[in-house]
Coordinates of C-alpha atoms in Angstrom, one line a residue:
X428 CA 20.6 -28.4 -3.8
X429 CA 17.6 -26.1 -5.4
X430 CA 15.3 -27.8 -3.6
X431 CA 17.4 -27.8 0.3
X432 CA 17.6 -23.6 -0.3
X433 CA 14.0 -23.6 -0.9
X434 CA 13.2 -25.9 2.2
X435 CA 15.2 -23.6 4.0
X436 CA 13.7 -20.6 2.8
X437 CA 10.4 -21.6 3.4
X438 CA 9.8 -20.8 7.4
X439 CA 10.8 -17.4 6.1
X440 CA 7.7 -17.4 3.7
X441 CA 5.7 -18.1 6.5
X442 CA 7.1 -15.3 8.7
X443 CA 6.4 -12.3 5.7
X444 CA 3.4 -14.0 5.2
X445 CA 2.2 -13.8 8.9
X446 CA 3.6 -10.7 9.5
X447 CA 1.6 -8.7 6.7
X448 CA -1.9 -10.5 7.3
X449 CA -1.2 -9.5 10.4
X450 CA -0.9 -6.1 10.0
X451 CA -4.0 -6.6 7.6
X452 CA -6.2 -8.1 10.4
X453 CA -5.6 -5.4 12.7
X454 CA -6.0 -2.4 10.1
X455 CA -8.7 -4.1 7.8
X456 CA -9.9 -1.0 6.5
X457 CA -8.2 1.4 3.4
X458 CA -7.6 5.2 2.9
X459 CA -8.8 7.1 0.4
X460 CA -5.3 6.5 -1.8
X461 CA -6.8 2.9 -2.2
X462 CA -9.9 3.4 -3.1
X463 CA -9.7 3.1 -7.4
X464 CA -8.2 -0.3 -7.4
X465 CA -10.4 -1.5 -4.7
X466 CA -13.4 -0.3 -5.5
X467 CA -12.4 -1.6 -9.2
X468 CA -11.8 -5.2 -7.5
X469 CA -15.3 -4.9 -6.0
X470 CA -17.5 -3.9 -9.5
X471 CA -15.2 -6.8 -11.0
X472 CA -16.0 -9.3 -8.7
X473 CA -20.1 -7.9 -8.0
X474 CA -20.9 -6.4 -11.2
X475 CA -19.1 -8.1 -13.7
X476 CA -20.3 -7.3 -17.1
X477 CA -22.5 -4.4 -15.9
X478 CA -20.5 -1.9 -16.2
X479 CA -22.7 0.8 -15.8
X480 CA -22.5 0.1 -12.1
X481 CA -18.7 0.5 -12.1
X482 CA -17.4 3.0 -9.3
X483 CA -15.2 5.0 -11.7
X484 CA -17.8 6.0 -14.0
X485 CA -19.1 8.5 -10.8
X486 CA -15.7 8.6 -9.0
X487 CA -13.4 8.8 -11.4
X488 CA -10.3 10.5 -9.5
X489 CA -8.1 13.1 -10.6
X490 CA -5.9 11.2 -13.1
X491 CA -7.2 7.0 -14.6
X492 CA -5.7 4.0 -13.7
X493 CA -4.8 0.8 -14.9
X494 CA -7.4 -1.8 -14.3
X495 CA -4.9 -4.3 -15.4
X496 CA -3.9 -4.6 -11.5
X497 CA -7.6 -5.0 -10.3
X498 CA -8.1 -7.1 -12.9
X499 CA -5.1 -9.8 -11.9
X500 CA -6.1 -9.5 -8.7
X501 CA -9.7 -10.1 -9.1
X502 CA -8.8 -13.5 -10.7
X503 CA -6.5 -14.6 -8.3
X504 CA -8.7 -14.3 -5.3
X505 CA -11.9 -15.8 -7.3
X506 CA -12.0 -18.8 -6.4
X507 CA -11.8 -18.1 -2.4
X508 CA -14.5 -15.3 -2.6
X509 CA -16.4 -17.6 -4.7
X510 CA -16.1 -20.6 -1.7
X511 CA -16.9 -17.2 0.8
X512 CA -20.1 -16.3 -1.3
X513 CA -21.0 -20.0 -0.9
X514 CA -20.9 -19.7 2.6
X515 CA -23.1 -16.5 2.9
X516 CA -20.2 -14.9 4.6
X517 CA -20.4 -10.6 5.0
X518 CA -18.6 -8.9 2.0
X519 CA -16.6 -7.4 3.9
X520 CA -14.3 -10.5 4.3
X521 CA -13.9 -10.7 0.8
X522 CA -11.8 -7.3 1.3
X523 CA -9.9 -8.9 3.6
X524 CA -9.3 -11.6 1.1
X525 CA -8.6 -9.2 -1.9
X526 CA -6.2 -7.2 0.0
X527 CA -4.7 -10.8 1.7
X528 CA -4.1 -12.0 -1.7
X529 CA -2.6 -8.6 -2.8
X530 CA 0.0 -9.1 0.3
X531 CA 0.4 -12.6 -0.5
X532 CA 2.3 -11.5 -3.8
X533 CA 4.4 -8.8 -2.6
X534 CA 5.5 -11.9 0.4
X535 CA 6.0 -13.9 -2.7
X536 CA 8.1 -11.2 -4.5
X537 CA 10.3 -10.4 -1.3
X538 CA 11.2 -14.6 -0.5
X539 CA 12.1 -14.8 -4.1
X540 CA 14.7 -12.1 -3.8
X541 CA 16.0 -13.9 -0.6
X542 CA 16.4 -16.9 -2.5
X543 CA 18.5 -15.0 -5.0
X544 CA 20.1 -13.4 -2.0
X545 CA 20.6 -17.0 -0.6
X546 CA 22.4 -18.0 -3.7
X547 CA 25.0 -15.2 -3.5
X548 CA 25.6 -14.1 -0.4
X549 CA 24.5 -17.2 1.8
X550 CA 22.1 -18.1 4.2
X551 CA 22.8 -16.2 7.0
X552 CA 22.2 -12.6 5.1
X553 CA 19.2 -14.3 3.5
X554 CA 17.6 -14.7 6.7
X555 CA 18.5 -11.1 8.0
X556 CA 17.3 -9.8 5.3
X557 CA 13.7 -11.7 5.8
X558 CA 13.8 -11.1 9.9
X559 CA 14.7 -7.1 8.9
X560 CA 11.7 -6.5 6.2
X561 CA 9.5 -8.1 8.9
X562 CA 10.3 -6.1 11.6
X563 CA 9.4 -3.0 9.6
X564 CA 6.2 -1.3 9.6
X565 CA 5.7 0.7 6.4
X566 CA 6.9 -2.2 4.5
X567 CA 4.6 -4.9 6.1
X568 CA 2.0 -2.1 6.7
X569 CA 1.7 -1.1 2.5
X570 CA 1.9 -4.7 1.4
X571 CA -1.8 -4.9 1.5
X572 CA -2.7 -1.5 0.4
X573 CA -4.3 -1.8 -2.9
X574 CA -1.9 1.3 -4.6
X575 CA -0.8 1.5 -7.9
X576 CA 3.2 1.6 -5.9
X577 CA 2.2 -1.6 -4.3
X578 CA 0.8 -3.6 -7.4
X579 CA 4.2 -2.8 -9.0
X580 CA 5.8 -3.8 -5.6
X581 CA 6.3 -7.3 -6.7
X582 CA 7.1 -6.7 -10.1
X583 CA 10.3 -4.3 -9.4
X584 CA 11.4 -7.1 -7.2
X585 CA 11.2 -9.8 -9.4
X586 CA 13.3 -7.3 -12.1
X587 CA 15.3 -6.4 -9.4
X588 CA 16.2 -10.4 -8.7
X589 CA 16.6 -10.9 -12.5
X590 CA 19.1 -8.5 -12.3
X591 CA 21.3 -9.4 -9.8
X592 CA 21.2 -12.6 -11.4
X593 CA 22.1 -10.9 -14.7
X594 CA 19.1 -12.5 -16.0
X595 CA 18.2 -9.6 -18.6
X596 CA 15.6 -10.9 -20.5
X597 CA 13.4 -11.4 -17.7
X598 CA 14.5 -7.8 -16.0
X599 CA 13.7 -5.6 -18.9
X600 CA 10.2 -7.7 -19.6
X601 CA 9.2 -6.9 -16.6
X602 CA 10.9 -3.4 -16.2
X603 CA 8.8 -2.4 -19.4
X604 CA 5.6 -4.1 -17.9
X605 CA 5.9 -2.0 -14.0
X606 CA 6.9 1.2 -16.0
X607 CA 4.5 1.3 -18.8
X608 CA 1.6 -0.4 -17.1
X609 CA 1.8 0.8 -13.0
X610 CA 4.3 3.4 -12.0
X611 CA 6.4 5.4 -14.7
X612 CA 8.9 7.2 -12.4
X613 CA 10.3 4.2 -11.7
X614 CA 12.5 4.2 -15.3
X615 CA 14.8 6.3 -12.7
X616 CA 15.0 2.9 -10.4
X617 CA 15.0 0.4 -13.0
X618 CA 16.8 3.1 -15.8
X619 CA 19.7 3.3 -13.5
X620 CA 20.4 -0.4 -13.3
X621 CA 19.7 -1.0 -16.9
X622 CA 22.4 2.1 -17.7
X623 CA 24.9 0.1 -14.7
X624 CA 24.7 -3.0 -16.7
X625 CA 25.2 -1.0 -20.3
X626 CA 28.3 0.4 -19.1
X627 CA 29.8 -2.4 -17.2
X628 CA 29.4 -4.0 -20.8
X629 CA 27.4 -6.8 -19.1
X630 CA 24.8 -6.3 -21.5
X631 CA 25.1 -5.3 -24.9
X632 CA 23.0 -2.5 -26.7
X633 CA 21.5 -4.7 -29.2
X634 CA 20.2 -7.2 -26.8
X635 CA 18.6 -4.7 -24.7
X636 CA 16.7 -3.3 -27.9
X637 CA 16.1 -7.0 -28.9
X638 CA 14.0 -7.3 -25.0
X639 CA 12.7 -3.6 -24.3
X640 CA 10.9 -3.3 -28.0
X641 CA 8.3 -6.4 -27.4
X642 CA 8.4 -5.8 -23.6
X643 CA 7.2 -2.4 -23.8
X644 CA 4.9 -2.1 -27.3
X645 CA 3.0 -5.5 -25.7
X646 CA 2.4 -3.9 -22.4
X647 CA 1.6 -0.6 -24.1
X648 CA -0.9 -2.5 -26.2
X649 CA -1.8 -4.4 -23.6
X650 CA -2.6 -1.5 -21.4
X651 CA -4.4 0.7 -23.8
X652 CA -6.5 -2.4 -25.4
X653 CA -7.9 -2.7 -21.9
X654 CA -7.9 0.4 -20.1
X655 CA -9.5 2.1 -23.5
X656 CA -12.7 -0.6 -22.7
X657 CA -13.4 0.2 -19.3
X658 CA -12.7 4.1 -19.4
X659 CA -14.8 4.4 -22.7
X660 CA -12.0 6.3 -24.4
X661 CA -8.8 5.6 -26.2
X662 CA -6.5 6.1 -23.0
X663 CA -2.9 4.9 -21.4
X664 CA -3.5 5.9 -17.9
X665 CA -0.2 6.0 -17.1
X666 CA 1.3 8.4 -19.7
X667 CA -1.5 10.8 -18.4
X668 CA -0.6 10.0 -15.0
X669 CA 3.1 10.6 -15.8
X670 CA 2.3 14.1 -18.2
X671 CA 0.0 15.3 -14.9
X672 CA 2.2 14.6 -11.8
X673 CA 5.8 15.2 -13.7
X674 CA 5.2 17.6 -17.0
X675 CA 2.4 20.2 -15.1
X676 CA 3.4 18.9 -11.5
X677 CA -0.1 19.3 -10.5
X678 CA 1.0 16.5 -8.1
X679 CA 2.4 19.5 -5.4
X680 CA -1.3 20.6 -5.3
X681 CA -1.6 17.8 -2.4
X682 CA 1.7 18.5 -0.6
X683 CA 5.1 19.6 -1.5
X684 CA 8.4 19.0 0.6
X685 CA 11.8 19.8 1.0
X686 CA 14.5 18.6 -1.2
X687 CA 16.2 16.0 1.3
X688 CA 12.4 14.9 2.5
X689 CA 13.0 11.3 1.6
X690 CA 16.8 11.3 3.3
X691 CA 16.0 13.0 6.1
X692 CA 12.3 11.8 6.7
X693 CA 11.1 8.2 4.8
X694 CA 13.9 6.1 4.6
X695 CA 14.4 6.5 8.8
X696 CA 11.4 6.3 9.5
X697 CA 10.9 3.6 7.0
X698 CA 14.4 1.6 8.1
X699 CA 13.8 2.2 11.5
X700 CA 17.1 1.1 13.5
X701 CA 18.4 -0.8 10.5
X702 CA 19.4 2.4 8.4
X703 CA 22.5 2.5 11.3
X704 CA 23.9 -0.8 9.9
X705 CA 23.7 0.7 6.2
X706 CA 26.6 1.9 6.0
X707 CA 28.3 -1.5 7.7
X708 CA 27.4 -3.3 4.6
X709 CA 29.0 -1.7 2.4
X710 CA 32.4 -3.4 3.6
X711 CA 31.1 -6.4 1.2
X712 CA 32.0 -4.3 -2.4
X713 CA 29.2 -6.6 -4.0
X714 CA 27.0 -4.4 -2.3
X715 CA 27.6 -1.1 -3.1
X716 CA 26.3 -1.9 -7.6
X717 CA 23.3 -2.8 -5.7
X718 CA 23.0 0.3 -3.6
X719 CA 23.7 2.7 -6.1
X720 CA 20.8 3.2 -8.5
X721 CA 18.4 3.2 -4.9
X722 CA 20.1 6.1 -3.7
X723 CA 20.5 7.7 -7.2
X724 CA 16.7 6.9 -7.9
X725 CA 15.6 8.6 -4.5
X726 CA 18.1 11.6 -5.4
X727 CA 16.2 12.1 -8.9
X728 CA 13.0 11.4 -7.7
X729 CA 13.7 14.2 -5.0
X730 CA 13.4 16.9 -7.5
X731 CA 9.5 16.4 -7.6
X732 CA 7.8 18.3 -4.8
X733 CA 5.5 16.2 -3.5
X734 CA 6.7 13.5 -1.9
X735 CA 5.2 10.4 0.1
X736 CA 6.7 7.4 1.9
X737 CA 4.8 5.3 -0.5
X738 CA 6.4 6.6 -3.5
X739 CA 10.0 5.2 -2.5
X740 CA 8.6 2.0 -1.1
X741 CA 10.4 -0.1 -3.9
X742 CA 13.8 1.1 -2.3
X743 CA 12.9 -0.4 1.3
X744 CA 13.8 -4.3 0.3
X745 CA 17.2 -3.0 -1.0
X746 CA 18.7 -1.3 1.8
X747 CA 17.3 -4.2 4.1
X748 CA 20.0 -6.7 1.6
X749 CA 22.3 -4.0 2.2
X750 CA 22.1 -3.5 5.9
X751 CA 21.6 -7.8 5.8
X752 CA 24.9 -8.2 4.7
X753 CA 25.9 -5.8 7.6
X754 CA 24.5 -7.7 10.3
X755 CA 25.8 -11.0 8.8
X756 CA 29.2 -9.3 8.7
X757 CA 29.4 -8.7 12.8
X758 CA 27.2 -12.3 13.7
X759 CA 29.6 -14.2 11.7
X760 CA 32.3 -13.1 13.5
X761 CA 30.9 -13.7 16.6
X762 CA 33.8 -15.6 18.7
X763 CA 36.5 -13.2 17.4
X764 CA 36.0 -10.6 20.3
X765 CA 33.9 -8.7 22.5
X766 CA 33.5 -6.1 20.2
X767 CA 31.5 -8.4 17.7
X768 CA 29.9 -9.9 20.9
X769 CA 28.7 -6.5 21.8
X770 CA 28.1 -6.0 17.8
X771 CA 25.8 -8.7 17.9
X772 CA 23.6 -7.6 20.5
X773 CA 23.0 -4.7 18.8
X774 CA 21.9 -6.6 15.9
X775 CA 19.9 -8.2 17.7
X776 CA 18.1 -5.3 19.5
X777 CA 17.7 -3.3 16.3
X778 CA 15.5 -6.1 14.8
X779 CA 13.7 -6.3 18.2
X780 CA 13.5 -2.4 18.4
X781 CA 11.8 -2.4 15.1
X782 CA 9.4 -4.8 15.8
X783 CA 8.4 -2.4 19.2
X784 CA 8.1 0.6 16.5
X785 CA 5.6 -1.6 14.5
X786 CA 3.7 -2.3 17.2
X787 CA 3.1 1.0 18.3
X788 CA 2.4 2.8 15.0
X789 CA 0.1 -0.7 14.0
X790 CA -1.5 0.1 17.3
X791 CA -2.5 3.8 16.2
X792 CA -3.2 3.0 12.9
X793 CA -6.0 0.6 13.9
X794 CA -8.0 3.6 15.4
X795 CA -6.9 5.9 12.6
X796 CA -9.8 4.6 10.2
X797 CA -13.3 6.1 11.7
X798 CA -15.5 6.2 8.4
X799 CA -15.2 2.6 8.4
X800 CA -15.8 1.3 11.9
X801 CA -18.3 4.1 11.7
X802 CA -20.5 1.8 8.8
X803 CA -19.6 -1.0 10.1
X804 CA -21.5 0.4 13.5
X805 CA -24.4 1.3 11.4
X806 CA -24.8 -2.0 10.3
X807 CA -24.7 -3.7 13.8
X808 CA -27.0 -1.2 15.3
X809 CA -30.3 -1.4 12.7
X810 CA -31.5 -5.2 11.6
X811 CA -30.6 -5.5 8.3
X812 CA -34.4 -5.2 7.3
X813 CA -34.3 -1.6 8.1
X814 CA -35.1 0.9 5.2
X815 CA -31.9 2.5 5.6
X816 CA -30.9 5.3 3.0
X817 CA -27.7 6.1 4.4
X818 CA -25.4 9.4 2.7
X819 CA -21.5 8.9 3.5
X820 CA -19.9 12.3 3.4
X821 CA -16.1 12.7 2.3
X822 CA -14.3 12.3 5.4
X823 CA -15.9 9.2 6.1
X824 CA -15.6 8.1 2.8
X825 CA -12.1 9.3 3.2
X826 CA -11.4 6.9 6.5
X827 CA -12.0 3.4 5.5
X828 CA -15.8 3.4 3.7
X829 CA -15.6 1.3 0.6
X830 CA -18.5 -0.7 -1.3
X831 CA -17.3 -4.2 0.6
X832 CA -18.8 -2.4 3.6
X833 CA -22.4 -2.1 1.6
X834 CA -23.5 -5.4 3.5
X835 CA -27.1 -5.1 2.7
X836 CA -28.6 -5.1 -0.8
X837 CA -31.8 -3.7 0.6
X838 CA -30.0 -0.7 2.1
X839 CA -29.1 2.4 0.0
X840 CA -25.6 3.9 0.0
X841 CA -24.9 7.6 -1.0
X842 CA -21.6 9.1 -1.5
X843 CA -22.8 12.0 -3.5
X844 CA -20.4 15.1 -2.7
X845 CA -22.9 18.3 -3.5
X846 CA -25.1 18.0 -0.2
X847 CA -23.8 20.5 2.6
X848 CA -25.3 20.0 5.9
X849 CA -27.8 22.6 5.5
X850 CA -29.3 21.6 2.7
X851 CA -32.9 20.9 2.6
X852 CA -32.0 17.5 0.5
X853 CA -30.6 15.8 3.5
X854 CA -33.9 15.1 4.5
X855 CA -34.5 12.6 2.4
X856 CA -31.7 10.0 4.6
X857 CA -32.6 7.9 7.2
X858 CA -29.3 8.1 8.4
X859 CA -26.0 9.9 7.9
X860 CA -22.3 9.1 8.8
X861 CA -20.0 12.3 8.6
X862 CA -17.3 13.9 10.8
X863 CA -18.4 14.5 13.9
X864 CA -18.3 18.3 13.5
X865 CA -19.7 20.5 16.2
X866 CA -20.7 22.9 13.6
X867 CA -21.9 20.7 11.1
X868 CA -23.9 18.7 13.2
X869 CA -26.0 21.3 15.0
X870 CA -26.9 22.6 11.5
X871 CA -28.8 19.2 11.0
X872 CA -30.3 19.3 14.6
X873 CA -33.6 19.9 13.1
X874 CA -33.7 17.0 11.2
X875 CA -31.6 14.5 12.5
X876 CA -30.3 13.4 16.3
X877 CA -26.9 11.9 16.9
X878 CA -27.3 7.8 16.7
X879 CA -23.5 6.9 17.9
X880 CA -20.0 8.3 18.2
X881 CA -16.9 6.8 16.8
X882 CA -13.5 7.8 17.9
X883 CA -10.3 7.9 16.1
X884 CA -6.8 8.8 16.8
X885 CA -6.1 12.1 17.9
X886 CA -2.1 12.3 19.5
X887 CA 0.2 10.1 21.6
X888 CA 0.7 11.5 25.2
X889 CA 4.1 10.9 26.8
X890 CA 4.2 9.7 30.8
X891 CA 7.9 8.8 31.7
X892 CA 6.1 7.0 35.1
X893 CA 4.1 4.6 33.6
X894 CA 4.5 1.3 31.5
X895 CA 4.2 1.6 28.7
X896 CA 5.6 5.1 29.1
X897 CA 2.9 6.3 26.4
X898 CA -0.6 6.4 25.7
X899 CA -2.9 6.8 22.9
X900 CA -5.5 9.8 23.0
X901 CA -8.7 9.5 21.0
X902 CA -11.3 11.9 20.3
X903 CA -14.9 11.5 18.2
X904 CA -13.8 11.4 14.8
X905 CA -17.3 10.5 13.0
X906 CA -21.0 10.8 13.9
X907 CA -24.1 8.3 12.9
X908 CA -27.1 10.8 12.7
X909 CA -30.7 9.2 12.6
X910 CA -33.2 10.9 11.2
X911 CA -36.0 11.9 13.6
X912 CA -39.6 10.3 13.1
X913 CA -41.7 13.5 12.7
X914 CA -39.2 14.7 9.6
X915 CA -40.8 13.7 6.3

């Protein structure tokens, strides 16, 4: 019987699979949020034991991070960049293969919850839920994003399977791992299902102290052991993560929001169509211990200021089981009368109104990354012979520049952040991709000429008379400069 659900699940593996390399194909390059763990993938794969070429030694960031997540990751997609490297294929694909295998776990992660799903609630809502998390964007979109939220993706749904399944052992082993190791706010998410089961009496205090001491002094040693060898310092990156963001709030220097941000704003836009059949699931009681600790989680974690879609990403999955059981409720009832006729159709076209949502915004993202294509034009404009010394200023470094997009090993790279346009060091590049600013360029006019324009995404413009009824405006985003021949 184990082995039918899994036959039957397995389609559905291939959908989330499909779905998020798709998104990854069309929006192959990363944000500046990304850039520690993949540029900690790259000096792990490239550099290996030289570690005095590793990224985070000049780049540091505001707060560390684990390596524990670019470490797994590294290892897992070894063996394909090792058969790419054979190959003499661009190093650019092996981003696409890093992040591929990233999305590859969190597809994993989200058919094994179905599976749990499957075994409760029945096939039907299993494959709602699958269809609904793949018509989403944000949740398809971030499932190759290399972010500390999305490494611990897979983990929180794994803990969250264990425990529906009341499978406790497994649930606090890895709630211990995701909190200590990846993201500590989420001992709100994972807190309030551990408290749930505490008070239901499904699991006694003595056996959760018999699994949360191991769990979490083994991933606290774990952590520090290696995070203390590549930082060069006795360090748990995530308790100085959690004492910078939470105790001094320094985290509201990027952004703060209202208090209802997250009800109001991320979860629609994040849901899409299928927050409306929320509510509709709640008619099965099994559903509503599960919705609880998400909405209590997004409540508590409301209280901090600054607030992202990303940070709330764990939730997604939950409410799609939620709004699942919903949709199952109204198709399985299908005969009974017009009203569930009419019931189903809407089920059907909010699944199908999703997937028109992702399209668009996965249309807009694609131009939304001009540092990036704006290398990657470099490269296919000068013969990789060139002696190229090329200096990368923030915005671009910002918009999708990473060191997979250093293709030639005879080129120099500079991301160096103390040159202003004006300075007299700027000579010294043959070439220079920055924001294509009016200002800032004419102040290099002496020096350098404009080599090629790349545009970006500026605003959607509405036309009720045309199909599609929309269109995407784009505007120069980055400039290549080229330094002229009679500058020394």
């Amino acid at each position: 019987m184990a082995e039918k659900r899994d036959a039957l699940g397995l389609p559905l593996l291939f959908l989330l699979i499909t779905v998020i390399l798709l998104h990854l194909f069309i929006c192959p390059f990363t944000k500046v949020e990304e850039s520690f763990n993949l540029q900690a993938v790259h000096d792990i794969l490239y550099h290996r034991s030289n570690f005095e070429k590793y990224d985070h030694h000049e780049f540091p960031g505001v707060v560390p991070r684990t390596f524990l997540g670019p470490l797994f990751l590294s290892t897992l997609c070894s063996p394909v960049v090792f058969l790419s490297s054979l190959l003499d294929a661009p190093k650019f694909y092996t981003q696409l293969i890093v992040r591929g295998c990233l999305g590859v776990c969190v597809s994993a992660a989200l058919w094994h919850m179905q599976r749990e799903v499957r075994r409760q609630f029945g096939s039907t809502v299993a494959g709602l839920f699958c269809l609904t998390c793949a018509s989403q964007f944000h949740l398809m979109f971030y499932s190759t994003r290399t972010l500390p939220n999305v490494f611990a993706l897979p983990l929180v749904l794994l803990a969250f399977s264990s425990w529906m399944a009341h499978k406790y052992g497994s649930f606090i082993s890895l709630s211990a791992l995701v909190i200590i190791v990846f993201r500590s706010e989420l001992c709100l998410f994972l807190g309030l299902m551990l408290m749930m089961s505490l008070l239901s009496r499904k699991l006694r205090l003595l056996e959760m102290f018999y699994y949360a001491v191991p769990a979490g002094a083994l991933s606290l040693a774990l952590t520090v052991a290696v995070d203390s060898f590549f930082w060069r310092k006795m360090l748990w990156p995530e308790g100085q993560v959690l004492w910078y963001n939470t105790i001094l709030n320094k985290s509201s220097n990027w952004g703060i929001s209202p208090f209802l941000w997250y009800f109001y704003s991320a979860v629609p836009r994040a849901l899409g169509c299928t927050l409306l059949l929320v509510p509709l699931g709640l008619l099965d009681r099994r559903m509503r211990p599960l919705l609880l600790p998400t909405v209590g989680f997004i409540l508590l974690y409301s209280a901090l200021p600054h607030k992202e879609l990303r940070f709330i990403i764990y939730t997604v999955p939950v409410l799609n089981l939620v709004a699942a059981r919903g949709c199952s409720f109204i198709l399985s009832n299908y005969h009974k009368s017009w009203m569930y006729k009419l019931g189903s159709v809407v089920v059907v076209g909010q699944l199908l109104t999703n997937a028109a949502y992702s399209s668009v915004s996965l249309y807009v993202s694609h131009h939304n990354y001009p540092g990036g294509v704006g290398l990657q034009e470099l490269h296919r404009l000068l013969p990789a012979t060139s002696d190229v010394f090329v200096h990368i200023d923030a915005y671009a470094a910002e918009t999708g520049v990473s060191r997979f997009l250093e293709q030639n090993t005879n080129w120099r790279y500079d991301k160096r952040e103390d040159l202003s346009p004006g300075s007299p060091h700027m000579k010294m590049y043959s070439h220079l991709l920055m924001e294509a600013n009016v200002t800032k360029i004419r102040l290099l006019h002496h020096t350098h000429q404009p080599l090629a324009f790349v545009e970006g995404y500026n605003n959607i413009a509405l036309n009720m008379f045309h199909f599609p009824p929309f269109s995407v405006r784009l505007e120069r985003k980055t400039v290549l400069l080229e330094r002229m021949n009679d500058v020394l």
